[in-house]
């Protein structure tokens, strides 16, 4: 009623429906029908209030019927969505009228309604009939309409998907659901063929079981005697039921049919199964899936396996290639939909009191044995993987195949142009027109070279085009539901083949675990789906708004579609609460999904991290097996997605879930309940232990096996970093990490372990094709130095006794500078690699050099913000730290000064930028500290100033080099460096004047120098503006020096 004054504005949006997404259309029509009739409609004609969906809304009805009459299925979609929204909102009035559901019960497959309907029920049923008729559904054959085969998703597929969404919303009245079942239940049988008992003791050729196909046309396709030239030779494949199979799915029969209507009917198969399964599912008030359970393990009628291979596919006619590709495409979508449909029933039998971990003793909602159903689903996923491989190959070789909803593929023009060059025949002697044989031979060789080049280009272009064809076909498949991840918790999918109860991984010996097979195609597919699901429910902040605003198509995963047909979907949500996200985690915890992840992680950790034995068992898995490493990489991605989910660390509820997830992922105990509720206590020690145990498992997976794959190792390092990052987020959210406070011991332990791991990886030899760049060795150096930081005692007396090298990051910086980068100069022509650090060579020097340079400004700021610089008792220790830090910085600058091979422009740019940043920090932090403690630590202070002046000298040489070489990048950085050098000069002057040490410095004449410090020889007359006064040491410029208690200090300024 509050929205009624705004109805004209809402109705005006009907003019823009063509540009709206499906989600926007649903919301618009639901709001319009909820508001009610037109403005001139006062009530229901009997003095009562207006009823939703009855009368009025004439403008909306006109729009719906207008688009239902459109020939385009895409435009007809608008009318379908509007009609279903009308049915959903109108269902509320059927309940209000206390309509007798039995009065509208339809006989299955019947359309005649003998019992008169009343009020809103008549309007709703009539609207459904209108949509059905507009989609071309006849009384005798639901899929007999003459659809345009090239139209992609047909109108009927849209209608079935939209009805499925409405049923899941839970607002449809009983007569509406019965109308759906009455009109579409029998339609599924049109896609199925019957199998009879075998008449021979041996199976027929091309048939995996001994069942006999009743349809003679299909039997002839199997035997190869069919007169249908569109059909390749077929077979019943993936027969999970074996001799118990009673039906098969007729993919090849329909795809190879001469009737375009039958070929296009495959488009509606998956939406039909989804709708019928939703109506029968007990989660949506159905009676169970027993009516359709025969399709789970039944065989699929597809081309023979050798037809979809390289040899067999090229021998087919184009129409046969199209039929083979079509049947593979729809078979893959069918397998995906079957998994989506039955996985929840297999994981959570509805007769159990609550959703709990999988128990084989419970019966599923379809009345079958849950263990048998789970086994069939695992086998169905294996079949899906094989079918998708067939589809990947066939679709790449059949550009004539167009997936539903996509435009026909147009080959790149480049292919024709290159083929034309190759087919050029102007290389015969008669056509060349050359009198000179030498000129003719030269021209022939030239054209042959052009042709050879064109052939190579054509091969690459054709390969790229074929890859695009296969990618778009795989991308157009029916999406796999997030619920499919529940298969990971099935005992049938366990690498240990565990019986009910505690995981056997806890009791198996190391030798037995090394023989377990991991990294299979099924696990790889499911782990990939798990990672996508986690990213979907916990999207990154940068794209979160985009994800939430997009409606998605009707073919999207049902959990990713915003369903305004649900009863509570239009109500505002509480801030910070998203029950759907945590509901998915509840299912995963109850289904032991993270326990399945644990079993794989524990097994891989033992395979890769276990100790080598003298007698290697042939049954043991190769720790560097390609499939094993690929599966491990996907597991790393899953774990990172979990640990990087902000809702799991920022909120109290999320931390409870994170605790239970880590407990299941690191213990693997099937006997423990992992429920999370409002009264579930949160245990920080338990979460810390889970993070530490998970870190240890990932460490074994990364460090074991002595792999030479650097990219794989970096994925593991990123995962370890995610554990540390998650621990820091949790401690910070709980207030355990504040400014000046010491980190918890568990967090410090993770820091040290990650630093040591990165150090070990820097010392490992990698494959020749390993890439040493910022993302690999640069990241390893950064993590090694950053997390090597030793805590500084808050007690001044204790801090004064600690060795300087044991504070902060000084030790790690010393290792990188002295043992790694400096050792490179001892190799021939500075090419490397360094013996103790094979990752350090001329190719990686720039990355390592830049990474370590960036730490010095931050480290200087860190030490002056620490407790070490806050007390007078540790002032000497602070200055000693500063001196060692500046000396290391000087050593880095000396590398390019003393080694011309390393003095490259990118290295000099990194040096100049880092020098500017270091001077900025020194001027703002260290100079003030020097002023305060100069009198008591004069000697150390002057050594520090002298070392910094060495840095400024080299920076001046780099600036001079930039001017001389006219390098724009270096020249751009020069003004900032000059300002900071001048500021340093003036601050030191002030410091010396305040402490009566001005005689320790003197002035001299600036000379232009090279990178190596040698004086530039120039015969041209120097401009007067290029000469400046400078302050420097006597040994540098040959000036006089004051003698006294003060040591010498030197400084230099360059223009």
mmCIF file of C-alpha atoms in Angstrom, residues 321-622:
data_model
loop_
_atom_site.group_PDB
_atom_site.id
_atom_site.type_symbol
_atom_site.label_atom_id
_atom_site.label_comp_id
_atom_site.label_asym_id
_atom_site.label_seq_id
_atom_site.Cartn_x
_atom_site.Cartn_y
_atom_site.Cartn_z
ATOM 1 C CA UNK A 321 30.724 -34.386 -36.945
ATOM 2 C CA UNK A 322 27.953 -32.007 -35.927
ATOM 3 C CA UNK A 323 25.861 -34.852 -34.493
ATOM 4 C CA UNK A 324 28.820 -36.217 -32.539
ATOM 5 C CA UNK A 325 29.637 -32.794 -31.101
ATOM 6 C CA UNK A 326 25.994 -32.038 -30.237
ATOM 7 C CA UNK A 327 25.484 -35.345 -28.447
ATOM 8 C CA UNK A 328 28.703 -34.876 -26.449
ATOM 9 C CA UNK A 329 27.689 -31.344 -25.470
ATOM 10 C CA UNK A 330 24.233 -32.254 -24.204
ATOM 11 C CA UNK A 331 25.509 -35.430 -22.551
ATOM 12 C CA UNK A 332 28.027 -33.397 -20.552
ATOM 13 C CA UNK A 333 25.298 -30.959 -19.501
ATOM 14 C CA UNK A 334 23.091 -33.921 -18.551
ATOM 15 C CA UNK A 335 25.772 -35.434 -16.310
ATOM 16 C CA UNK A 336 26.315 -32.092 -14.618
ATOM 17 C CA UNK A 337 22.593 -31.683 -13.993
ATOM 18 C CA UNK A 338 22.322 -35.181 -12.557
ATOM 19 C CA UNK A 339 25.086 -34.426 -10.066
ATOM 20 C CA UNK A 340 23.403 -31.132 -9.157
ATOM 21 C CA UNK A 341 20.066 -32.896 -8.695
ATOM 22 C CA UNK A 342 20.979 -35.892 -6.559
ATOM 23 C CA UNK A 343 24.089 -34.847 -4.608
ATOM 24 C CA UNK A 344 22.178 -33.251 -1.725
ATOM 25 C CA UNK A 345 19.905 -36.279 -1.396
ATOM 26 C CA UNK A 346 22.955 -38.556 -1.290
ATOM 27 C CA UNK A 347 24.781 -36.427 1.272
ATOM 28 C CA UNK A 348 21.846 -35.675 3.568
ATOM 29 C CA UNK A 349 19.119 -38.358 3.644
ATOM 30 C CA UNK A 350 15.883 -36.521 4.579
ATOM 31 C CA UNK A 351 14.737 -39.135 7.094
ATOM 32 C CA UNK A 352 17.693 -38.268 9.330
ATOM 33 C CA UNK A 353 16.783 -36.096 12.271
ATOM 34 C CA UNK A 354 19.250 -33.404 11.317
ATOM 35 C CA UNK A 355 21.755 -32.733 8.584
ATOM 36 C CA UNK A 356 24.820 -34.532 9.825
ATOM 37 C CA UNK A 357 27.907 -36.116 8.460
ATOM 38 C CA UNK A 358 27.285 -38.772 5.861
ATOM 39 C CA UNK A 359 26.075 -42.048 7.299
ATOM 40 C CA UNK A 360 25.773 -45.020 4.944
ATOM 41 C CA UNK A 361 23.078 -46.534 7.131
ATOM 42 C CA UNK A 362 20.596 -43.759 6.330
ATOM 43 C CA UNK A 363 18.243 -44.054 3.380
ATOM 44 C CA UNK A 364 18.079 -41.278 0.767
ATOM 45 C CA UNK A 365 14.896 -39.465 -0.153
ATOM 46 C CA UNK A 366 14.412 -41.512 -3.285
ATOM 47 C CA UNK A 367 14.213 -44.678 -1.222
ATOM 48 C CA UNK A 368 17.455 -46.157 -2.568
ATOM 49 C CA UNK A 369 20.600 -47.033 -0.712
ATOM 50 C CA UNK A 370 22.594 -43.815 -0.089
ATOM 51 C CA UNK A 371 25.842 -45.705 -0.485
ATOM 52 C CA UNK A 372 24.762 -46.917 -3.913
ATOM 53 C CA UNK A 373 23.606 -43.435 -4.891
ATOM 54 C CA UNK A 374 26.908 -41.922 -3.837
ATOM 55 C CA UNK A 375 28.794 -44.541 -5.816
ATOM 56 C CA UNK A 376 26.750 -43.733 -8.906
ATOM 57 C CA UNK A 377 27.396 -40.017 -8.561
ATOM 58 C CA UNK A 378 31.147 -40.554 -8.325
ATOM 59 C CA UNK A 379 30.998 -42.744 -11.435
ATOM 60 C CA UNK A 380 28.857 -40.120 -13.157
ATOM 61 C CA UNK A 381 31.519 -37.484 -12.502
ATOM 62 C CA UNK A 382 34.125 -39.779 -14.036
ATOM 63 C CA UNK A 383 31.877 -40.120 -17.077
ATOM 64 C CA UNK A 384 31.456 -36.352 -17.191
ATOM 65 C CA UNK A 385 35.205 -35.832 -17.314
ATOM 66 C CA UNK A 386 35.596 -38.255 -20.226
ATOM 67 C CA UNK A 387 32.665 -36.728 -22.113
ATOM 68 C CA UNK A 388 34.083 -33.250 -21.643
ATOM 69 C CA UNK A 389 37.381 -34.405 -23.123
ATOM 70 C CA UNK A 390 35.458 -35.733 -26.150
ATOM 71 C CA UNK A 391 33.601 -32.433 -26.395
ATOM 72 C CA UNK A 392 36.812 -30.446 -26.137
ATOM 73 C CA UNK A 393 38.245 -32.265 -29.137
ATOM 74 C CA UNK A 394 35.089 -32.493 -31.244
ATOM 75 C CA UNK A 395 34.038 -28.864 -30.786
ATOM 76 C CA UNK A 396 37.500 -27.647 -31.787
ATOM 77 C CA UNK A 397 37.189 -29.516 -35.104
ATOM 78 C CA UNK A 398 33.508 -28.714 -35.760
ATOM 79 C CA UNK A 399 33.027 -24.943 -36.186
ATOM 80 C CA UNK A 400 29.536 -25.650 -37.537
ATOM 81 C CA UNK A 401 28.391 -26.474 -33.987
ATOM 82 C CA UNK A 402 26.856 -23.534 -32.141
ATOM 83 C CA UNK A 403 26.233 -23.897 -28.380
ATOM 84 C CA UNK A 404 22.803 -22.768 -27.177
ATOM 85 C CA UNK A 405 22.510 -19.047 -26.648
ATOM 86 C CA UNK A 406 25.584 -18.151 -28.700
ATOM 87 C CA UNK A 407 25.991 -16.770 -32.208
ATOM 88 C CA UNK A 408 27.493 -18.966 -34.918
ATOM 89 C CA UNK A 409 31.268 -18.911 -35.000
ATOM 90 C CA UNK A 410 32.918 -16.962 -37.815
ATOM 91 C CA UNK A 411 36.453 -18.132 -38.682
ATOM 92 C CA UNK A 412 39.096 -15.399 -38.590
ATOM 93 C CA UNK A 413 39.836 -13.811 -41.914
ATOM 94 C CA UNK A 414 43.501 -14.509 -41.307
ATOM 95 C CA UNK A 415 42.928 -18.225 -41.923
ATOM 96 C CA UNK A 416 41.644 -17.626 -45.460
ATOM 97 C CA UNK A 417 44.402 -15.147 -46.264
ATOM 98 C CA UNK A 418 47.141 -17.508 -45.148
ATOM 99 C CA UNK A 419 45.557 -20.453 -46.942
ATOM 100 C CA UNK A 420 45.409 -18.386 -50.111
ATOM 101 C CA UNK A 421 49.136 -17.723 -49.909
ATOM 102 C CA UNK A 422 49.859 -21.416 -49.415
ATOM 103 C CA UNK A 423 47.660 -22.408 -52.369
ATOM 104 C CA UNK A 424 49.377 -19.908 -54.664
ATOM 105 C CA UNK A 425 50.520 -21.848 -57.788
ATOM 106 C CA UNK A 426 52.669 -19.197 -59.450
ATOM 107 C CA UNK A 427 55.866 -21.145 -59.034
ATOM 108 C CA UNK A 428 56.019 -23.040 -62.325
ATOM 109 C CA UNK A 429 58.628 -22.225 -64.908
ATOM 110 C CA UNK A 430 56.006 -21.357 -67.557
ATOM 111 C CA UNK A 431 54.317 -18.682 -65.478
ATOM 112 C CA UNK A 432 57.347 -17.040 -63.954
ATOM 113 C CA UNK A 433 58.317 -15.079 -67.082
ATOM 114 C CA UNK A 434 62.014 -14.931 -66.266
ATOM 115 C CA UNK A 435 64.599 -15.350 -69.020
ATOM 116 C CA UNK A 436 67.418 -15.707 -66.540
ATOM 117 C CA UNK A 437 67.483 -19.075 -64.759
ATOM 118 C CA UNK A 438 69.250 -17.568 -61.779
ATOM 119 C CA UNK A 439 66.536 -14.943 -61.305
ATOM 120 C CA UNK A 440 63.818 -17.578 -61.711
ATOM 121 C CA UNK A 441 65.428 -19.820 -59.083
ATOM 122 C CA UNK A 442 65.805 -16.891 -56.717
ATOM 123 C CA UNK A 443 62.126 -16.009 -57.084
ATOM 124 C CA UNK A 444 61.068 -19.612 -56.528
ATOM 125 C CA UNK A 445 63.086 -19.791 -53.308
ATOM 126 C CA UNK A 446 61.629 -16.482 -52.168
ATOM 127 C CA UNK A 447 58.063 -17.660 -52.693
ATOM 128 C CA UNK A 448 58.815 -21.019 -51.073
ATOM 129 C CA UNK A 449 60.110 -19.158 -48.036
ATOM 130 C CA UNK A 450 56.934 -17.042 -47.935
ATOM 131 C CA UNK A 451 54.807 -20.181 -48.125
ATOM 132 C CA UNK A 452 56.725 -21.863 -45.339
ATOM 133 C CA UNK A 453 56.285 -18.822 -43.173
ATOM 134 C CA UNK A 454 52.577 -18.728 -44.000
ATOM 135 C CA UNK A 455 52.222 -22.415 -43.064
ATOM 136 C CA UNK A 456 53.710 -21.762 -39.644
ATOM 137 C CA UNK A 457 51.429 -18.799 -39.098
ATOM 138 C CA UNK A 458 48.427 -20.797 -40.269
ATOM 139 C CA UNK A 459 49.197 -23.600 -37.837
ATOM 140 C CA UNK A 460 49.345 -21.169 -34.936
ATOM 141 C CA UNK A 461 46.244 -19.266 -36.030
ATOM 142 C CA UNK A 462 44.236 -22.450 -36.535
ATOM 143 C CA UNK A 463 45.311 -23.784 -33.139
ATOM 144 C CA UNK A 464 44.237 -20.547 -31.465
ATOM 145 C CA UNK A 465 40.888 -20.630 -33.254
ATOM 146 C CA UNK A 466 40.275 -24.259 -32.318
ATOM 147 C CA UNK A 467 41.086 -23.512 -28.681
ATOM 148 C CA UNK A 468 38.549 -20.685 -28.717
ATOM 149 C CA UNK A 469 35.915 -23.037 -30.127
ATOM 150 C CA UNK A 470 36.470 -25.647 -27.430
ATOM 151 C CA UNK A 471 36.572 -23.009 -24.679
ATOM 152 C CA UNK A 472 33.244 -21.494 -25.662
ATOM 153 C CA UNK A 473 31.614 -24.936 -25.895
ATOM 154 C CA UNK A 474 32.853 -25.909 -22.430
ATOM 155 C CA UNK A 475 31.823 -22.507 -21.117
ATOM 156 C CA UNK A 476 28.269 -22.945 -22.411
ATOM 157 C CA UNK A 477 27.719 -26.213 -20.521
ATOM 158 C CA UNK A 478 25.179 -26.451 -17.724
ATOM 159 C CA UNK A 479 26.933 -25.025 -14.634
ATOM 160 C CA UNK A 480 27.964 -27.340 -11.829
ATOM 161 C CA UNK A 481 26.211 -26.464 -8.577
ATOM 162 C CA UNK A 482 28.194 -25.551 -5.497
ATOM 163 C CA UNK A 483 26.482 -28.506 -3.824
ATOM 164 C CA UNK A 484 28.545 -30.796 -6.041
ATOM 165 C CA UNK A 485 31.444 -30.110 -3.671
ATOM 166 C CA UNK A 486 29.646 -32.390 -1.185
ATOM 167 C CA UNK A 487 31.013 -35.311 -3.209
ATOM 168 C CA UNK A 488 34.412 -34.557 -1.664
ATOM 169 C CA UNK A 489 33.008 -35.734 1.659
ATOM 170 C CA UNK A 490 31.711 -39.039 0.289
ATOM 171 C CA UNK A 491 33.581 -42.084 1.620
ATOM 172 C CA UNK A 492 33.545 -43.344 -1.969
ATOM 173 C CA UNK A 493 35.626 -40.323 -2.961
ATOM 174 C CA UNK A 494 38.131 -40.681 -0.150
ATOM 175 C CA UNK A 495 41.724 -41.448 -1.073
ATOM 176 C CA UNK A 496 41.825 -43.701 1.978
ATOM 177 C CA UNK A 497 38.521 -45.408 1.182
ATOM 178 C CA UNK A 498 37.559 -44.806 4.800
ATOM 179 C CA UNK A 499 34.832 -46.722 6.554
ATOM 180 C CA UNK A 500 32.400 -44.850 8.778
ATOM 181 C CA UNK A 501 34.040 -43.415 11.841
ATOM 182 C CA UNK A 502 37.364 -41.733 12.354
ATOM 183 C CA UNK A 503 39.526 -41.181 9.324
ATOM 184 C CA UNK A 504 41.967 -44.009 8.718
ATOM 185 C CA UNK A 505 44.618 -41.404 7.912
ATOM 186 C CA UNK A 506 45.106 -41.099 11.638
ATOM 187 C CA UNK A 507 46.162 -44.711 11.991
ATOM 188 C CA UNK A 508 47.864 -45.525 8.672
ATOM 189 C CA UNK A 509 51.627 -45.771 8.644
ATOM 190 C CA UNK A 510 53.718 -43.495 6.427
ATOM 191 C CA UNK A 511 54.628 -46.300 3.992
ATOM 192 C CA UNK A 512 50.977 -47.147 3.393
ATOM 193 C CA UNK A 513 50.014 -43.510 2.810
ATOM 194 C CA UNK A 514 52.729 -43.113 0.165
ATOM 195 C CA UNK A 515 50.999 -45.799 -1.898
ATOM 196 C CA UNK A 516 47.646 -43.975 -1.958
ATOM 197 C CA UNK A 517 46.579 -42.552 -5.290
ATOM 198 C CA UNK A 518 45.806 -38.843 -5.257
ATOM 199 C CA UNK A 519 45.517 -36.196 -7.906
ATOM 200 C CA UNK A 520 42.848 -37.945 -9.952
ATOM 201 C CA UNK A 521 40.618 -36.154 -12.439
ATOM 202 C CA UNK A 522 37.565 -36.359 -10.163
ATOM 203 C CA UNK A 523 39.325 -34.773 -7.200
ATOM 204 C CA UNK A 524 40.889 -32.121 -9.407
ATOM 205 C CA UNK A 525 37.489 -31.162 -10.832
ATOM 206 C CA UNK A 526 35.818 -31.041 -7.415
ATOM 207 C CA UNK A 527 38.602 -29.076 -5.748
ATOM 208 C CA UNK A 528 38.430 -26.580 -8.594
ATOM 209 C CA UNK A 529 34.674 -26.285 -8.051
ATOM 210 C CA UNK A 530 35.227 -25.834 -4.309
ATOM 211 C CA UNK A 531 37.631 -22.995 -4.943
ATOM 212 C CA UNK A 532 35.165 -21.303 -7.329
ATOM 213 C CA UNK A 533 32.358 -21.716 -4.801
ATOM 214 C CA UNK A 534 34.353 -20.117 -1.990
ATOM 215 C CA UNK A 535 35.313 -17.215 -4.246
ATOM 216 C CA UNK A 536 31.653 -16.843 -5.201
ATOM 217 C CA UNK A 537 30.227 -16.722 -1.689
ATOM 218 C CA UNK A 538 33.133 -14.615 -0.383
ATOM 219 C CA UNK A 539 34.027 -12.370 -3.335
ATOM 220 C CA UNK A 540 36.940 -10.000 -3.191
ATOM 221 C CA UNK A 541 36.052 -6.428 -2.233
ATOM 222 C CA UNK A 542 36.950 -4.972 -5.611
ATOM 223 C CA UNK A 543 34.310 -7.010 -7.432
ATOM 224 C CA UNK A 544 31.816 -7.617 -4.643
ATOM 225 C CA UNK A 545 29.434 -4.889 -5.836
ATOM 226 C CA UNK A 546 29.520 -6.226 -9.373
ATOM 227 C CA UNK A 547 28.726 -9.766 -8.230
ATOM 228 C CA UNK A 548 25.790 -8.628 -6.104
ATOM 229 C CA UNK A 549 24.283 -6.421 -8.796
ATOM 230 C CA UNK A 550 24.392 -8.930 -11.628
ATOM 231 C CA UNK A 551 21.370 -11.105 -11.962
ATOM 232 C CA UNK A 552 22.839 -13.915 -13.996
ATOM 233 C CA UNK A 553 21.040 -15.990 -16.614
ATOM 234 C CA UNK A 554 18.569 -18.730 -15.870
ATOM 235 C CA UNK A 555 21.303 -21.245 -16.541
ATOM 236 C CA UNK A 556 23.491 -20.061 -13.685
ATOM 237 C CA UNK A 557 24.116 -22.038 -10.540
ATOM 238 C CA UNK A 558 20.941 -21.766 -8.484
ATOM 239 C CA UNK A 559 22.861 -20.534 -5.463
ATOM 240 C CA UNK A 560 24.263 -17.615 -7.429
ATOM 241 C CA UNK A 561 20.851 -16.411 -8.663
ATOM 242 C CA UNK A 562 18.972 -13.802 -6.711
ATOM 243 C CA UNK A 563 15.505 -15.344 -6.355
ATOM 244 C CA UNK A 564 12.830 -12.672 -5.778
ATOM 245 C CA UNK A 565 10.183 -15.420 -5.893
ATOM 246 C CA UNK A 566 11.320 -16.549 -2.424
ATOM 247 C CA UNK A 567 9.089 -15.450 0.427
ATOM 248 C CA UNK A 568 11.762 -13.444 2.277
ATOM 249 C CA UNK A 569 13.862 -12.242 -0.656
ATOM 250 C CA UNK A 570 12.339 -8.739 -0.759
ATOM 251 C CA UNK A 571 12.792 -8.095 2.962
ATOM 252 C CA UNK A 572 15.797 -6.017 4.062
ATOM 253 C CA UNK A 573 18.688 -7.997 5.481
ATOM 254 C CA UNK A 574 20.372 -7.222 8.758
ATOM 255 C CA UNK A 575 23.638 -5.324 8.300
ATOM 256 C CA UNK A 576 26.644 -7.613 8.164
ATOM 257 C CA UNK A 577 24.542 -10.798 8.069
ATOM 258 C CA UNK A 578 24.357 -13.050 5.035
ATOM 259 C CA UNK A 579 22.812 -16.350 6.014
ATOM 260 C CA UNK A 580 23.151 -17.841 2.527
ATOM 261 C CA UNK A 581 26.952 -17.668 2.661
ATOM 262 C CA UNK A 582 27.153 -19.389 6.016
ATOM 263 C CA UNK A 583 24.415 -21.841 5.028
ATOM 264 C CA UNK A 584 26.725 -23.144 2.306
ATOM 265 C CA UNK A 585 29.505 -23.549 4.869
ATOM 266 C CA UNK A 586 27.075 -25.397 7.151
ATOM 267 C CA UNK A 587 26.431 -27.898 4.371
ATOM 268 C CA UNK A 588 30.144 -28.291 3.655
ATOM 269 C CA UNK A 589 30.926 -28.875 7.332
ATOM 270 C CA UNK A 590 28.066 -31.334 7.781
ATOM 271 C CA UNK A 591 29.024 -33.086 4.545
ATOM 272 C CA UNK A 592 32.664 -33.469 5.651
ATOM 273 C CA UNK A 593 33.922 -31.538 2.605
ATOM 274 C CA UNK A 594 36.866 -30.043 4.485
ATOM 275 C CA UNK A 595 37.567 -33.478 5.939
ATOM 276 C CA UNK A 596 37.991 -34.732 2.383
ATOM 277 C CA UNK A 597 40.348 -31.817 1.814
ATOM 278 C CA UNK A 598 42.308 -32.898 4.892
ATOM 279 C CA UNK A 599 42.694 -36.484 3.673
ATOM 280 C CA UNK A 600 44.186 -35.277 0.407
ATOM 281 C CA UNK A 601 46.445 -32.746 2.115
ATOM 282 C CA UNK A 602 47.678 -35.283 4.669
ATOM 283 C CA UNK A 603 48.368 -37.879 1.980
ATOM 284 C CA UNK A 604 50.175 -35.431 -0.292
ATOM 285 C CA UNK A 605 52.190 -34.135 2.653
ATOM 286 C CA UNK A 606 53.320 -37.671 3.460
ATOM 287 C CA UNK A 607 54.101 -38.489 -0.178
ATOM 288 C CA UNK A 608 56.106 -35.317 -0.727
ATOM 289 C CA UNK A 609 57.446 -34.678 2.762
ATOM 290 C CA UNK A 610 58.114 -38.204 3.979
ATOM 291 C CA UNK A 611 61.647 -39.435 4.482
ATOM 292 C CA UNK A 612 63.239 -41.352 1.635
ATOM 293 C CA UNK A 613 63.710 -45.068 2.189
ATOM 294 C CA UNK A 614 66.594 -47.164 0.954
ATOM 295 C CA UNK A 615 64.286 -49.701 -0.651
ATOM 296 C CA UNK A 616 61.881 -47.700 -2.786
ATOM 297 C CA UNK A 617 58.604 -49.519 -3.240
ATOM 298 C CA UNK A 618 57.389 -49.587 -6.823
ATOM 299 C CA UNK A 619 53.830 -49.016 -5.557
ATOM 300 C CA UNK A 620 54.755 -45.694 -3.973
ATOM 301 C CA UNK A 621 53.516 -42.586 -5.788
ATOM 302 C CA UNK A 622 56.141 -40.379 -7.428
#
